[in-house]
Coordinates of C-alpha atoms in Angstrom, one line a residue:
M1 CA -0.1 0.1 -0.2
Y2 CA 2.8 2.2 0.9
F3 CA 4.1 1.8 -2.9
V4 CA 1.0 2.6 -4.1
V5 CA 0.7 5.7 -2.2
F6 CA 4.2 7.1 -2.9
I7 CA 4.0 6.4 -6.8
C8 CA 0.6 8.3 -6.9
L9 CA 2.8 11.4 -5.7
R10 CA 2.1 14.7 -7.2
N11 CA 0.4 12.7 -10.1
G12 CA -2.8 13.3 -10.2
I13 CA -3.8 11.6 -13.4
R14 CA -1.5 8.3 -12.6
C15 CA -3.0 9.1 -9.1
F16 CA -7.0 9.0 -10.5
T17 CA -6.3 5.6 -12.8
I18 CA -5.0 4.0 -9.8
F19 CA -7.6 5.0 -7.6
S20 CA -10.1 3.7 -10.1
I21 CA -8.5 0.2 -10.0
C22 CA -8.6 -0.7 -6.8
M23 CA -12.4 0.7 -6.5
L24 CA -12.9 -1.6 -9.8
I25 CA -11.0 -4.7 -7.4
I26 CA -13.3 -4.3 -4.4
L27 CA -16.4 -3.6 -6.0
I28 CA -15.6 -7.0 -8.9
T29 CA -14.3 -9.0 -5.0
A30 CA -17.8 -7.9 -4.2
K31 CA -19.7 -9.0 -6.9
I32 CA -17.7 -12.6 -6.3
D33 CA -18.5 -12.7 -3.0
F34 CA -22.3 -12.6 -4.1
I35 CA -22.2 -15.2 -6.3
R36 CA -20.2 -17.4 -4.3
E37 CA -22.8 -17.3 -1.9
R38 CA -25.6 -18.6 -4.6
T39 CA -23.4 -22.1 -5.9
Y40 CA -26.6 -23.7 -5.0
L41 CA -28.8 -22.3 -8.1
F42 CA -26.0 -23.0 -10.8
G43 CA -26.7 -27.2 -10.6
M44 CA -30.1 -26.7 -10.1
I45 CA -31.7 -27.5 -13.5
S46 CA -28.5 -29.1 -15.3
E47 CA -27.8 -31.6 -12.5
A48 CA -31.6 -32.2 -12.7
L49 CA -31.6 -33.0 -16.2
D50 CA -28.0 -35.1 -16.2
S51 CA -29.7 -37.3 -13.8
G52 CA -32.7 -37.8 -15.5
K53 CA -35.3 -36.3 -13.3
I54 CA -36.4 -33.8 -15.9
P55 CA -36.6 -34.4 -19.2
T56 CA -34.2 -33.2 -22.1
R57 CA -36.4 -31.3 -24.4
I58 CA -35.6 -29.4 -27.8
C59 CA -35.3 -25.9 -26.6
H60 CA -34.6 -22.4 -28.0
N61 CA -32.5 -21.4 -25.0
D62 CA -32.6 -17.4 -25.7
C63 CA -36.6 -17.4 -26.2
N64 CA -36.8 -13.9 -24.5
L65 CA -39.2 -11.2 -26.2
N66 CA -35.6 -9.9 -28.1
N67 CA -36.0 -12.9 -29.9
I68 CA -40.2 -12.9 -30.9
L69 CA -41.6 -11.2 -33.8
F70 CA -45.2 -9.5 -33.6
D71 CA -48.2 -9.2 -35.7
D72 CA -48.3 -5.0 -36.5
I73 CA -52.0 -5.1 -36.3
T74 CA -52.9 -8.3 -33.7
H75 CA -49.8 -7.5 -31.8
L76 CA -49.7 -11.6 -31.7
P77 CA -46.7 -13.7 -31.6
V78 CA -45.9 -14.7 -35.3
A79 CA -42.5 -16.5 -35.4
I80 CA -39.3 -17.1 -33.4
I81 CA -35.9 -15.8 -34.6
D82 CA -32.6 -16.5 -34.1
L83 CA -32.2 -20.0 -33.8
D84 CA -28.6 -20.4 -33.5
T85 CA -29.3 -21.5 -29.9
V86 CA -31.8 -24.2 -30.4
M87 CA -30.2 -27.6 -28.4
P88 CA -31.4 -30.0 -26.8
S89 CA -32.0 -28.9 -23.1
S90 CA -34.8 -27.9 -20.5
P91 CA -37.7 -25.5 -21.2
L92 CA -37.0 -24.2 -17.2
Y93 CA -34.3 -22.2 -18.9
D94 CA -37.0 -20.2 -21.9
F95 CA -39.0 -20.0 -18.9
G96 CA -36.2 -18.4 -16.9
D97 CA -34.6 -16.0 -19.6
S98 CA -38.1 -15.1 -20.0
M99 CA -38.7 -13.6 -16.8
R100 CA -35.0 -12.2 -16.6
I101 CA -35.8 -10.0 -19.4
G102 CA -39.7 -9.7 -19.1
T103 CA -40.0 -8.8 -15.4
N104 CA -37.0 -6.5 -14.9
T105 CA -38.4 -2.9 -14.3
A106 CA -35.1 -1.4 -15.5
K107 CA -33.2 -1.5 -18.6
D108 CA -30.5 -4.2 -18.7
D109 CA -27.3 -1.9 -17.8
E110 CA -29.0 0.5 -15.1
K111 CA -26.5 2.3 -13.6
D112 CA -29.3 3.2 -11.5
L113 CA -29.5 0.2 -9.3
T114 CA -32.9 1.2 -7.1
K115 CA -34.4 1.1 -10.4
V116 CA -34.0 -2.5 -11.0
S117 CA -36.6 -5.2 -9.7
C118 CA -38.6 -7.9 -10.3
D119 CA -42.4 -6.7 -11.2
L120 CA -44.4 -9.5 -9.9
H121 CA -47.7 -8.6 -11.8
L122 CA -45.7 -9.0 -14.8
Y123 CA -44.6 -12.3 -13.7
E124 CA -47.6 -13.6 -12.9
E125 CA -49.3 -12.4 -16.4
Y126 CA -46.4 -14.3 -17.7
A127 CA -46.4 -17.6 -16.0
R128 CA -50.4 -18.2 -16.2
G129 CA -50.2 -17.6 -20.0
Y130 CA -46.7 -20.1 -20.3
L131 CA -48.7 -22.7 -17.8
E132 CA -52.2 -22.3 -19.5
A133 CA -49.7 -23.4 -23.2
C134 CA -48.1 -25.7 -22.3
G135 CA -48.2 -26.7 -18.5
D136 CA -49.9 -29.9 -19.3
I137 CA -46.6 -31.1 -20.8
L138 CA -44.4 -30.4 -18.2
T139 CA -43.7 -33.2 -15.6
K140 CA -44.5 -32.8 -12.1
N141 CA -40.3 -32.5 -11.4
E142 CA -40.5 -29.6 -14.2
L143 CA -43.2 -27.8 -12.1
E144 CA -41.2 -28.0 -8.6
L145 CA -37.9 -26.5 -10.6
L146 CA -40.3 -23.5 -12.2
P147 CA -39.9 -20.6 -9.3
Y148 CA -36.3 -20.9 -9.5
A149 CA -36.0 -21.1 -13.2
A150 CA -35.3 -17.2 -13.3
L151 CA -32.8 -16.9 -10.5
V152 CA -31.4 -19.6 -12.0
I153 CA -30.7 -17.5 -15.7
T154 CA -30.4 -14.2 -13.8
A155 CA -27.4 -15.4 -12.0
E156 CA -25.9 -17.1 -14.6
D157 CA -25.9 -13.7 -16.7
G158 CA -24.5 -11.9 -14.1
I159 CA -21.6 -14.2 -14.2
R160 CA -21.6 -14.1 -18.0
F161 CA -21.6 -10.4 -18.2
L162 CA -18.7 -9.9 -15.2
M163 CA -16.8 -12.7 -17.2
D164 CA -16.5 -11.0 -20.4
H165 CA -15.8 -7.5 -18.6
I166 CA -13.2 -8.9 -16.4
N167 CA -12.1 -10.8 -20.0
G168 CA -12.0 -7.5 -22.5
D169 CA -15.6 -7.6 -23.7
T170 CA -14.8 -10.3 -25.8
Y171 CA -18.1 -11.6 -26.4
Y172 CA -20.8 -9.1 -25.8
S173 CA -20.7 -6.0 -27.6
I174 CA -20.8 -2.7 -25.9
N175 CA -21.5 0.9 -26.2
Y176 CA -19.5 2.4 -23.6
E177 CA -16.4 1.3 -21.1
G178 CA -17.7 -0.6 -18.3
Q179 CA -21.1 -1.8 -19.6
N180 CA -20.8 -5.5 -19.2
L181 CA -20.0 -4.7 -15.5
D182 CA -23.3 -2.4 -15.6
R183 CA -25.0 -5.5 -17.2
S184 CA -23.3 -7.8 -14.5
R185 CA -24.3 -5.9 -11.6
T186 CA -28.4 -5.1 -12.9
Q187 CA -28.3 -8.9 -13.2
L188 CA -27.5 -9.6 -9.6
K189 CA -29.0 -7.1 -8.2
L190 CA -32.4 -8.6 -9.8
L191 CA -31.6 -11.7 -8.6
A192 CA -31.3 -10.2 -5.0
D193 CA -34.8 -9.0 -5.1
M194 CA -35.9 -12.4 -7.0
E195 CA -34.6 -14.1 -3.9
R196 CA -36.5 -11.5 -1.3
K197 CA -39.6 -12.3 -3.6
L198 CA -39.5 -16.0 -4.0
S199 CA -41.7 -17.0 -1.0
V200 CA -44.6 -15.0 -3.1
I201 CA -43.5 -16.2 -6.5
R202 CA -44.2 -20.0 -5.2
K203 CA -47.7 -18.7 -4.4
I204 CA -48.0 -17.3 -7.9
L205 CA -47.0 -20.7 -9.7
Q206 CA -49.0 -22.4 -7.1
N207 CA -52.2 -20.9 -7.6
I208 CA -51.7 -21.1 -11.3
Y209 CA -50.8 -25.0 -10.7
D210 CA -54.0 -25.2 -8.5
D211 CA -56.0 -22.7 -11.3
L212 CA -55.2 -25.5 -14.3
G213 CA -55.2 -28.6 -12.6
L214 CA -51.7 -29.0 -12.6
V215 CA -50.5 -31.6 -10.1
A216 CA -47.2 -30.2 -8.5
K217 CA -46.4 -29.0 -5.4
V218 CA -43.3 -25.8 -5.6
L219 CA -40.2 -26.3 -3.9

């Protein structure tokens, strides 16, 4: 620390640069600690797939509003695009990714994290529409894991954005320096809000299951 303070002596630019690097390290370390505390999420779906607890299905794997085309007049969906991610997987990932994007009350690179939250009204509306359309083909085990789908995907994307920022922004395109870090911070804030609301999310899904006659109890 003495060396860092010494080389900053009477050099404002160098001082500010080193200060910025130190603050970035502190910020990233805090995010890594936050992620490590949630390692239980990361294998929740993949381990269920590997063990055969839930079936492997052909899925889009990036099926959110950004990849759906709507009719200008009826406003109904007419096509799904960006098919390069289609592969054997779990519909839990598609459900979770749609919730990650569709329920976020802020932009995905929002700097003001007080604006970031999971809108439970939108969550309920999407979940009901989703389950009315395909709930009867989902297994009991898939339905039991559904409350965690959005948390798993949001945590995963928080890591991916952070890793890309550390790696020099080589995967996700950026419009300004630090955008992937902002994206990561937004995802992790959204994840924290979803965790706080998880008991309500469970109740929302259980009510929908009961209304539709789906035989499952949320975990």
